[in-house]
Short mmCIF file of C-alpha atoms in Angstrom, two decimals:
data_model
loop_
_atom_site.label_atom_id
_atom_site.label_comp_id
_atom_site.label_asym_id
_atom_site.label_seq_id
_atom_site.Cartn_x
_atom_site.Cartn_y
_atom_site.Cartn_z
CA MET T 808 0.00 0.00 0.00
CA LYS T 809 1.46 3.32 -1.04
CA ARG T 810 1.30 6.62 0.79
CA VAL T 811 -1.88 6.93 2.83
CA LEU T 812 -3.22 10.22 4.17
CA THR T 813 -6.05 11.17 6.51
CA VAL T 814 -7.04 14.79 6.66
CA THR T 815 -8.33 14.43 10.19
CA ILE T 816 -5.07 13.06 11.55
CA LEU T 817 -3.20 16.07 10.17
CA ALA T 818 -5.81 18.35 11.71
CA MET T 819 -5.35 16.69 15.11
CA LEU T 820 -1.60 17.10 14.85
CA ALA T 821 -2.02 20.80 14.04
CA MET T 822 -4.35 21.31 16.99
CA SER T 823 -1.86 19.69 19.35
CA ALA T 824 0.53 22.59 18.78
CA PHE T 825 -1.82 24.78 20.85
CA ALA T 826 -1.47 22.54 23.90
CA GLN T 827 1.83 23.07 25.68
CA GLU T 828 1.14 21.66 29.13
CA GLN T 829 -0.52 18.56 30.45
CA THR T 830 -3.82 19.34 32.11
CA LYS T 831 -3.77 19.23 35.92
CA GLU T 832 -7.41 18.31 36.47
CA ARG T 833 -8.54 14.74 36.88
CA GLU T 834 -9.60 13.10 33.63
CA VAL T 835 -13.26 12.12 33.84
CA LYS T 836 -15.76 11.94 30.98
CA LYS T 837 -19.50 11.78 31.53
CA GLY T 838 -22.46 11.24 29.26
CA LEU T 839 -21.99 10.79 25.52
CA SER T 840 -18.76 11.17 23.57
CA PHE T 841 -18.45 10.96 19.79
CA GLY T 842 -15.49 10.29 17.55
CA VAL T 843 -16.04 10.61 13.79
CA LEU T 844 -13.46 10.55 11.00
CA PRO T 845 -13.77 10.71 7.24
CA CYS T 846 -12.53 7.66 5.36
CA ALA T 847 -9.91 9.43 3.24
CA THR T 848 -7.26 6.88 2.30
CA TRP T 849 -5.71 5.72 -0.95
CA SER T 850 -3.95 2.51 -1.94
CA THR T 851 -2.78 0.83 -5.10
CA ASP T 852 -4.96 -2.19 -4.22
CA ASN T 853 -8.28 -0.46 -3.67
CA GLY T 854 -7.93 3.13 -4.88
CA PHE T 855 -9.34 6.08 -2.94
CA GLN T 856 -11.63 5.35 0.01
CA TYR T 857 -14.40 7.73 0.89
CA GLY T 858 -17.07 7.59 3.56
CA ALA T 859 -16.98 7.84 7.35
CA PHE T 860 -16.29 5.76 10.44
CA GLY T 861 -16.31 6.35 14.15
CA ASP T 862 -17.32 5.41 17.67
CA VAL T 863 -20.03 6.51 20.08
CA TYR T 864 -19.28 6.17 23.81
CA PHE T 865 -21.64 6.52 26.75
CA TYR T 866 -19.91 7.01 30.13
CA GLY T 867 -22.96 7.67 32.33
CA ASN T 868 -21.86 9.53 35.47
CA GLY T 869 -18.20 8.75 34.73
CA ASP T 870 -17.68 6.05 37.38
CA THR T 871 -16.35 3.55 34.83
CA TYR T 872 -14.13 6.01 32.89
CA PRO T 873 -11.97 5.43 30.86
CA ASP T 874 -14.05 2.32 30.08
CA PRO T 875 -17.44 3.32 28.62
CA LEU T 876 -20.74 1.83 29.76
CA HIS T 877 -21.70 1.29 26.13
CA LYS T 878 -19.81 1.58 22.86
CA ILE T 879 -21.12 1.63 19.29
CA SER T 880 -18.71 1.45 16.35
CA TRP T 881 -19.67 1.98 12.72
CA GLU T 882 -18.33 2.46 9.22
CA ALA T 883 -19.83 3.14 5.78
CA SER T 884 -17.27 3.48 3.02
CA HIS T 885 -16.53 2.78 -0.63
CA PHE T 886 -13.32 2.47 -2.65
CA THR T 887 -12.94 3.73 -6.20
CA LYS T 888 -11.84 0.27 -7.35
CA GLY T 889 -15.08 -1.23 -6.12
CA ARG T 890 -14.87 -2.35 -2.48
CA THR T 891 -17.81 -1.41 -0.24
CA ARG T 892 -17.80 -1.83 3.56
CA LEU T 893 -20.71 -1.47 5.98
CA TYR T 894 -20.24 -2.18 9.69
CA LEU T 895 -22.18 -1.72 12.92
CA ALA T 896 -21.02 -3.08 16.29
CA TYR T 897 -22.05 -2.87 19.94
CA ASP T 898 -19.88 -3.65 22.97
CA SER T 899 -20.66 -3.38 26.68
CA LYS T 900 -19.63 -4.89 30.00
CA TYR T 901 -22.59 -3.29 31.76
CA LEU T 902 -25.71 -4.05 29.69
CA ILE T 903 -26.16 -7.30 31.65
CA PRO T 904 -24.65 -7.37 35.17
CA LYS T 905 -21.37 -9.30 35.32
CA MET T 906 -21.58 -10.16 31.64
CA ARG T 907 -19.97 -8.71 28.51
CA VAL T 908 -21.93 -8.48 25.27
CA ASN T 909 -20.19 -7.99 21.92
CA ALA T 910 -22.33 -8.04 18.75
CA SER T 911 -21.87 -6.81 15.19
CA VAL T 912 -23.18 -6.95 11.63
CA THR T 913 -20.77 -6.60 8.70
CA TYR T 914 -21.14 -6.54 4.92
CA VAL T 915 -18.22 -6.35 2.50
CA ASP T 916 -18.48 -6.37 -1.30
CA ASP T 917 -14.97 -6.74 -2.72
CA PRO T 918 -14.74 -7.13 -6.51
CA MET T 919 -10.90 -7.03 -6.34
CA TYR T 920 -10.26 -9.34 -3.39
CA SER T 921 -6.70 -10.73 -3.27
CA PHE T 922 -6.02 -14.47 -3.19
CA TRP T 923 -2.34 -15.43 -2.88
CA GLY T 924 -2.54 -19.20 -2.46
CA PHE T 925 -2.13 -21.67 0.38
CA ASN T 926 0.58 -22.17 3.01
CA GLY T 927 2.25 -18.80 2.96
CA THR T 928 5.92 -18.96 2.07
CA SER T 929 5.29 -21.99 -0.16
CA ALA T 930 2.81 -19.96 -2.23
CA LEU T 931 5.06 -18.06 -4.62
CA GLN T 932 4.23 -14.50 -5.58
CA ASN T 933 5.32 -13.24 -8.98
CA TYR T 934 6.15 -9.53 -8.91
CA ASP T 935 5.46 -9.28 -12.66
CA LEU T 936 1.82 -10.15 -11.96
CA TRP T 937 1.27 -7.59 -9.20
CA SER T 938 1.09 -4.60 -11.53
CA ASN T 939 -1.89 -5.95 -13.53
CA LYS T 940 0.06 -5.22 -16.67
CA ALA T 941 -0.90 -6.30 -20.18
CA LEU T 942 0.90 -9.47 -21.34
CA PRO T 943 1.44 -10.55 -24.96
CA THR T 944 -0.83 -13.32 -26.24
CA LEU T 945 0.00 -16.10 -28.71
CA GLY T 946 -2.13 -14.33 -31.33
CA GLY T 947 0.04 -11.24 -31.26
CA GLY T 948 -2.22 -9.03 -29.13
CA THR T 949 -2.15 -8.32 -25.41
CA THR T 950 -4.27 -9.37 -22.45
CA ALA T 951 -4.68 -7.57 -19.12
CA ILE T 952 -4.58 -9.84 -16.08
CA ASN T 953 -5.02 -9.53 -12.35
CA TYR T 954 -3.60 -12.92 -11.45
CA TYR T 955 -4.09 -12.65 -7.69
CA GLY T 956 -7.57 -11.17 -7.98
CA MET T 957 -11.08 -12.56 -7.53
CA GLN T 958 -14.39 -11.21 -6.28
CA ARG T 959 -15.91 -11.87 -2.87
CA LYS T 960 -18.98 -10.78 -0.93
CA MET T 961 -19.25 -11.42 2.78
CA PHE T 962 -22.09 -11.01 5.28
CA ARG T 963 -21.41 -11.70 8.96
CA ALA T 964 -23.56 -11.46 12.09
CA LEU T 965 -22.05 -12.35 15.46
CA ALA T 966 -22.87 -12.24 19.13
CA ASN T 967 -20.32 -13.15 21.81
CA PHE T 968 -20.85 -13.22 25.57
CA GLN T 969 -18.58 -13.34 28.61
CA GLY T 970 -19.57 -13.94 32.23
CA GLN T 971 -17.53 -13.79 35.42
CA ILE T 972 -16.43 -17.01 37.16
CA VAL T 973 -14.18 -15.29 39.68
CA PRO T 974 -12.62 -11.79 39.50
CA HIS T 975 -10.65 -11.43 36.23
CA LEU T 976 -11.61 -14.91 34.98
CA ASN T 977 -14.58 -15.20 32.61
CA TRP T 978 -16.30 -17.91 30.66
CA ALA T 979 -16.92 -17.05 27.01
CA ALA T 980 -19.39 -18.32 24.40
CA GLY T 981 -20.86 -17.07 21.15
CA LEU T 982 -22.32 -17.58 17.70
CA ASN T 983 -20.95 -16.31 14.37
CA PHE T 984 -22.94 -16.65 11.13
CA TRP T 985 -21.24 -16.11 7.76
CA HIS T 986 -22.51 -16.05 4.19
CA TRP T 987 -19.96 -15.97 1.36
CA THR T 988 -20.31 -15.39 -2.39
CA MET T 989 -17.13 -15.85 -4.49
CA ASP T 990 -16.21 -15.87 -8.18
CA SER T 991 -13.65 -14.73 -10.75
CA ILE T 992 -13.23 -11.01 -11.34
CA ASN T 993 -16.12 -9.57 -13.32
CA GLU T 994 -15.31 -9.15 -17.03
CA LYS T 995 -16.44 -5.51 -16.84
CA TYR T 996 -13.06 -4.65 -15.30
CA GLY T 997 -11.29 -5.64 -18.52
CA TYR T 998 -9.16 -8.52 -17.22
CA ASP T 999 -8.73 -11.95 -18.75
CA THR T 1000 -10.81 -13.85 -16.18
CA SER T 1001 -9.37 -17.23 -17.21
CA LEU T 1002 -5.93 -16.18 -15.96
CA SER T 1003 -5.96 -16.18 -12.16
CA LEU T 1004 -4.61 -18.20 -9.28
CA TYR T 1005 -8.19 -18.71 -8.11
CA ASN T 1006 -9.06 -20.46 -11.38
CA ARG T 1007 -5.81 -22.46 -11.46
CA TYR T 1008 -6.50 -23.78 -7.94
CA GLN T 1009 -9.90 -24.98 -9.14
CA GLU T 1010 -8.33 -26.74 -12.13
CA ILE T 1011 -5.92 -28.73 -9.94
CA GLY T 1012 -8.49 -29.44 -7.19
CA ALA T 1013 -6.99 -27.26 -4.46
CA ILE T 1014 -10.37 -25.48 -4.42
CA THR T 1015 -13.32 -27.85 -4.83
CA ALA T 1016 -16.39 -27.16 -6.94
CA GLU T 1017 -18.62 -27.29 -3.84
CA GLU T 1018 -16.83 -24.40 -2.14
CA ALA T 1019 -15.49 -22.36 -5.07
CA HIS T 1020 -18.45 -19.98 -5.12
CA GLY T 1021 -18.94 -19.65 -1.37
CA GLY T 1022 -21.27 -21.03 1.25
CA ASN T 1023 -22.61 -20.63 4.77
CA THR T 1024 -20.95 -21.17 8.13
CA LEU T 1025 -22.33 -21.10 11.67
CA GLU T 1026 -19.53 -21.11 14.19
CA VAL T 1027 -19.99 -21.82 17.89
CA ASN T 1028 -17.20 -20.82 20.28
CA ALA T 1029 -16.64 -21.56 23.95
CA GLY T 1030 -13.71 -21.05 26.32
CA PHE T 1031 -12.16 -18.84 28.97
CA VAL T 1032 -10.82 -15.27 29.23
CA TYR T 1033 -8.40 -13.93 31.86
CA ASP T 1034 -8.22 -10.13 31.95
CA THR T 1035 -6.42 -7.82 34.41
CA ARG T 1036 -5.94 -4.78 32.12
CA ASP T 1037 -6.27 -1.37 33.77
CA ILE T 1038 -7.57 0.31 30.58
CA GLU T 1039 -9.05 -1.80 27.85
CA ALA T 1040 -8.35 0.30 24.73
CA ALA T 1041 -4.68 1.01 25.53
CA PRO T 1042 -3.53 -0.78 28.72
CA ASN T 1043 -0.65 0.40 30.87
CA LYS T 1044 -0.43 -2.89 32.75
CA GLY T 1045 -2.09 -6.26 33.05
CA ILE T 1046 -2.66 -9.54 31.19
CA TRP T 1047 -5.31 -10.38 28.61
CA ALA T 1048 -5.43 -14.07 27.72
CA GLU T 1049 -7.97 -16.19 25.85
CA ALA T 1050 -8.27 -19.91 25.17
CA TYR T 1051 -11.29 -21.34 23.41
CA LEU T 1052 -12.60 -23.77 20.81
CA ASN T 1053 -14.29 -22.56 17.63
CA GLY T 1054 -16.30 -25.00 15.52
CA ASN T 1055 -18.61 -24.96 12.52
CA VAL T 1056 -21.93 -26.80 12.96
CA ILE T 1057 -23.36 -26.53 9.43
CA GLY T 1058 -21.93 -27.48 6.05
CA GLN T 1059 -18.29 -28.54 6.08
CA ARG T 1060 -17.47 -29.19 9.75
CA PHE T 1061 -14.28 -28.23 11.54
CA LEU T 1062 -13.01 -27.50 15.04
CA LYS T 1063 -10.28 -24.96 15.80
CA ALA T 1064 -8.27 -24.19 18.91
CA CYS T 1065 -7.45 -20.53 19.57
CA VAL T 1066 -4.99 -19.32 22.22
CA TYR T 1067 -3.96 -15.67 22.70
CA TYR T 1068 -1.72 -14.31 25.47
CA ARG T 1069 -1.13 -10.56 25.76
CA GLN T 1070 0.78 -8.71 28.48
CA TYR T 1071 1.32 -5.00 29.12
CA ILE T 1072 4.26 -3.84 31.25
CA THR T 1073 4.83 -0.23 32.34
CA ILE T 1074 8.48 0.89 32.16
CA PRO T 1075 8.91 3.41 35.03
CA ILE T 1076 11.47 5.79 33.57
CA HIS T 1077 9.39 8.99 34.05
CA LEU T 1078 10.77 10.78 30.99
CA PHE T 1079 7.47 11.97 29.56
CA LYS T 1080 4.75 13.96 31.33
CA ALA T 1081 2.17 12.12 29.24
CA GLY T 1082 3.04 8.82 30.93
CA ASP T 1083 5.61 6.06 31.13
CA PRO T 1084 6.28 3.82 28.11
CA VAL T 1085 4.54 0.45 27.93
CA PHE T 1086 6.06 -2.74 26.58
CA ALA T 1087 3.26 -4.84 25.11
CA TYR T 1088 3.50 -8.25 23.52
CA ARG T 1089 1.17 -10.91 22.15
CA LEU T 1090 1.77 -14.63 21.66
CA ALA T 1091 -0.90 -16.30 19.53
CA TRP T 1092 -1.74 -19.68 18.05
CA GLN T 1093 -4.73 -21.02 16.17
CA GLN T 1094 -5.05 -24.42 14.50
CA THR T 1095 -7.68 -26.77 13.12
CA LEU T 1096 -7.94 -29.86 15.32
CA LEU T 1097 -10.71 -31.79 13.56
CA GLY T 1098 -12.17 -31.70 10.06
CA GLU T 1099 -11.06 -29.32 7.33
CA THR T 1100 -11.78 -25.62 6.92
CA PRO T 1101 -13.57 -24.76 3.64
CA PHE T 1102 -11.74 -22.48 1.23
CA TYR T 1103 -14.03 -19.52 1.88
CA MET T 1104 -13.27 -19.63 5.66
CA ILE T 1105 -9.54 -20.43 5.66
CA GLN T 1106 -8.59 -16.75 6.05
CA ASN T 1107 -10.65 -16.20 9.23
CA VAL T 1108 -8.91 -15.32 12.51
CA PRO T 1109 -11.53 -15.95 15.23
CA LEU T 1110 -11.72 -13.33 17.98
CA LEU T 1111 -14.09 -13.00 20.91
CA VAL T 1112 -13.98 -9.18 20.81
CA GLN T 1113 -13.56 -7.48 17.44
CA ARG T 1114 -11.07 -4.59 17.57
CA ASN T 1115 -11.30 -4.04 13.82
CA MET T 1116 -14.07 -4.52 11.29
CA ILE T 1117 -12.55 -7.71 9.88
CA SER T 1118 -10.04 -10.03 11.50
CA GLU T 1119 -8.72 -12.39 8.88
CA GLY T 1120 -5.59 -13.60 7.19
CA PHE T 1121 -2.03 -13.94 8.32
CA GLY T 1122 -0.86 -10.48 7.33
CA SER T 1123 -2.08 -6.87 7.20
CA SER T 1124 -2.79 -5.01 10.45
CA ASN T 1125 -4.28 -8.01 12.30
CA THR T 1126 -1.29 -10.34 12.63
CA ILE T 1127 1.99 -9.81 10.74
CA ARG T 1128 2.33 -6.21 9.62
CA GLY T 1129 4.36 -5.51 6.48
CA ILE T 1130 2.89 -8.23 4.25
CA ARG T 1131 -0.25 -8.24 2.13
CA GLU T 1132 -3.60 -8.95 3.72
CA ASN T 1133 -4.49 -12.65 3.72
CA ARG T 1134 -1.02 -13.41 2.37
CA ILE T 1135 -0.54 -16.55 4.51
CA LEU T 1136 -3.46 -19.00 4.56
CA ALA T 1137 -3.13 -22.31 6.41
CA GLU T 1138 -4.90 -24.63 8.85
CA GLY T 1139 -2.65 -23.49 11.68
CA PHE T 1140 -0.19 -20.74 12.47
CA ALA T 1141 1.53 -19.09 15.41
CA TRP T 1142 2.69 -15.50 15.66
CA ALA T 1143 4.13 -12.94 18.03
CA ASN T 1144 3.93 -9.14 18.19
CA PHE T 1145 6.12 -6.84 20.27
CA ASP T 1146 5.30 -3.12 20.73
CA LEU T 1147 7.01 -0.34 22.66
CA ARG T 1148 4.25 2.23 23.21
CA ILE T 1149 5.50 5.71 24.05
CA LYS T 1150 3.14 8.59 24.85
CA LEU T 1151 4.84 11.75 23.60
CA VAL T 1152 2.41 14.46 24.72
CA SER T 1153 -1.04 14.77 26.29
CA PHE T 1154 -3.38 17.76 26.37
CA LYS T 1155 -6.98 18.92 26.69
CA LEU T 1156 -8.74 20.56 23.75
CA PHE T 1157 -12.43 21.41 23.26
CA ASN T 1158 -13.19 19.65 26.55
CA GLN T 1159 -11.70 16.41 25.22
CA TYR T 1160 -8.56 14.66 26.46
CA PHE T 1161 -5.92 13.78 23.83
CA TYR T 1162 -2.54 12.13 23.69
CA ILE T 1163 -0.10 11.42 20.87
CA ALA T 1164 2.00 8.26 20.98
CA THR T 1165 4.39 6.25 18.87
CA ASN T 1166 4.97 2.49 18.82
CA PRO T 1167 8.03 0.85 17.25
CA PHE T 1168 7.24 -2.85 16.78
CA PHE T 1169 8.51 -6.26 15.66
CA ASP T 1170 6.35 -9.14 14.38
CA ALA T 1171 7.08 -12.81 13.60
CA GLY T 1172 5.02 -15.78 12.48
CA ILE T 1173 5.14 -19.34 11.17
CA VAL T 1174 2.71 -21.87 9.67
CA THR T 1175 2.13 -24.77 12.09
CA LYS T 1176 -0.29 -26.84 10.00
CA ASN T 1177 -0.43 -26.77 6.21
CA TYR T 1178 -3.56 -26.82 4.07
CA ARG T 1179 -4.22 -29.31 1.26
CA THR T 1180 -0.58 -30.07 0.52
CA ALA T 1181 -1.47 -33.40 -1.13
CA VAL T 1182 -2.59 -31.48 -4.21
CA PHE T 1183 0.89 -30.05 -4.66
CA GLU T 1184 2.71 -33.38 -4.41
CA ASN T 1185 2.22 -33.55 -8.18
CA PRO T 1186 4.89 -31.25 -9.70
CA LEU T 1187 2.51 -30.35 -12.54
CA ASN T 1188 0.21 -28.68 -10.02
CA ARG T 1189 2.97 -26.35 -8.86
CA VAL T 1190 2.91 -24.36 -12.10
CA ASP T 1191 0.35 -22.57 -14.26
CA PRO T 1192 0.97 -23.48 -17.93
CA LYS T 1193 -1.14 -20.53 -19.12
CA LEU T 1194 1.40 -18.14 -17.62
CA ALA T 1195 4.30 -20.03 -19.20
CA ALA T 1196 2.59 -19.73 -22.59
CA LEU T 1197 2.64 -15.93 -22.14
CA GLY T 1198 6.36 -15.93 -21.36
CA VAL T 1199 5.89 -15.43 -17.61
CA ASN T 1200 7.37 -17.60 -14.87
CA GLY T 1201 4.55 -20.05 -14.21
CA ALA T 1202 5.71 -21.38 -10.79
CA ILE T 1203 2.97 -20.97 -8.18
CA TYR T 1204 4.06 -23.29 -5.34
CA ASP T 1205 7.34 -24.43 -3.76
CA PRO T 1206 7.04 -27.08 -0.99
CA SER T 1207 10.68 -26.56 0.03
CA LYS T 1208 9.76 -23.20 1.59
CA THR T 1209 7.26 -24.73 4.00
CA GLY T 1210 7.96 -23.78 7.62
CA ASP T 1211 9.94 -20.60 6.95
CA ILE T 1212 9.62 -17.94 9.65
CA VAL T 1213 8.31 -14.55 8.49
CA THR T 1214 9.39 -11.41 10.36
CA SER T 1215 8.76 -7.69 10.01
CA ALA T 1216 9.50 -4.44 11.81
CA GLY T 1217 8.10 -0.94 11.77
CA ILE T 1218 6.76 2.04 13.67
CA GLY T 1219 3.36 3.60 14.28
CA LEU T 1220 1.73 6.89 15.24
CA LYS T 1221 -1.35 7.01 17.50
CA ILE T 1222 -3.67 9.90 18.28
CA ALA T 1223 -6.10 9.10 21.10
CA MET T 1224 -9.15 11.00 22.33
CA ASN T 1225 -10.44 10.21 25.84
CA GLN T 1226 -8.17 7.11 25.90
CA ASN T 1227 -10.65 5.14 23.77
CA PHE T 1228 -10.98 6.67 20.30
CA ILE T 1229 -7.54 5.87 18.89
CA VAL T 1230 -6.52 6.66 15.32
CA SER T 1231 -3.62 4.52 14.14
CA VAL T 1232 -1.11 4.82 11.30
CA GLU T 1233 1.65 2.22 10.99
CA TYR T 1234 4.49 1.59 8.56
CA ALA T 1235 6.14 -1.84 8.39
CA HIS T 1236 8.82 -3.57 6.33
CA CYS T 1237 8.81 -7.35 5.87
CA LEU T 1238 12.21 -8.91 6.59
CA TYR T 1239 11.39 -12.07 4.60
CA ASN T 1240 12.34 -10.96 1.07
CA GLU T 1241 9.92 -13.18 -0.85
CA LEU T 1242 6.93 -11.58 0.89
CA VAL T 1243 7.99 -7.93 0.89
CA ALA T 1244 5.06 -5.59 0.22
CA ASP T 1245 6.80 -2.20 0.48
CA PRO T 1246 5.66 0.36 1.10
CA TRP T 1247 3.18 -1.15 3.60
CA ILE T 1248 1.13 1.42 5.49
CA GLY T 1249 -1.82 0.47 7.65
CA ILE T 1250 -4.38 2.98 8.79
CA GLY T 1251 -7.34 2.37 11.05
CA MET T 1252 -8.50 2.37 14.63
CA ASN T 1253 -6.97 1.10 17.88
CA TYR T 1254 -3.74 -0.62 18.77
CA GLN T 1255 -3.33 -4.00 17.12
CA PHE T 1256 -3.85 -5.77 20.48
#
């Protein structure tokens, strides 16, 4: 993703110049608080994004601040290359006594969805095919291709619940319904729809006819959550750990194990008035234990509480920053994230409390269980002869790269209002050369974890 700009972030930075001292009064918010931003980003993948997104917080009399009593998140946006996103979510620990409720409805129409293949580092990416350039045909003309492109529509409705067992330890359970519609890129975009990795995977049987065009999934999850964070949106201290099973009960059945451990450690060096730095890290693992995940669900990263609109794929802002979204797809993978979160300045403006922070980070991940490798035991299935006929390297899979560790590093900028509404911009560089996606810039809401 190339240079990304949000007008609102620049406006917030300009306003911060008027605040020279940290406010002395106690931070307490009451009643309603709104955070709204225009969707004003641009990327080579999706074009210019326009629309709006934001959060609505209700603090009541302020007793629970900085945690809100109720939170509503929403987004309505469109990209000039076709993607449409609609999202509405509700989150509260106080709607039902001693129980957390997290529910959302999401719709995404993505006519240029990226599919990079299975098993991450074994799935080869050809840089000549990224640019969607026109390739010569055998008849002497040219054909435009988007080899890693396909179209996808997704509808999701979820409801997750947590209830206290003892202080800081909760049980968790929920339901997640998904409906998927998938196909080759529409011919109206001018690409040769027969030339794509999505179609080649169908030809060799890596994607079956029953799942190639989508389907339905109803996931049931159940497990435990341990949480001692002092502030949920951006903790200064504490542990947040989850362990649960996630299984599909309709269609193609599967059962996954999901384990996440996050810890936040304050470093008491007292250099900044805005607060001490925080070292935060996450260790994560998810893997299919029984059955097989259908193609249209293999990218999903199950979470009990959604911090972003979509949590899927090994890559992008959800797991390993610095590589393309959904770049690594497998039945199991483990990853780690390490952040040093430094608040640079805090101030009060228009009766709202702000701080600006930066977060240098390092990420690493590895596939722990491959997906449908039997298909690629045949050397003929590791190439696409249609690409070779156009004079392009037709290799699409290399089993010798299975198990390689992927790492990345980068830095982020955060602007937070009332410790909850956090705008995030991050730049990352992948240190595994075959997966480099420079320049990678992620923009959105919240810290990654």
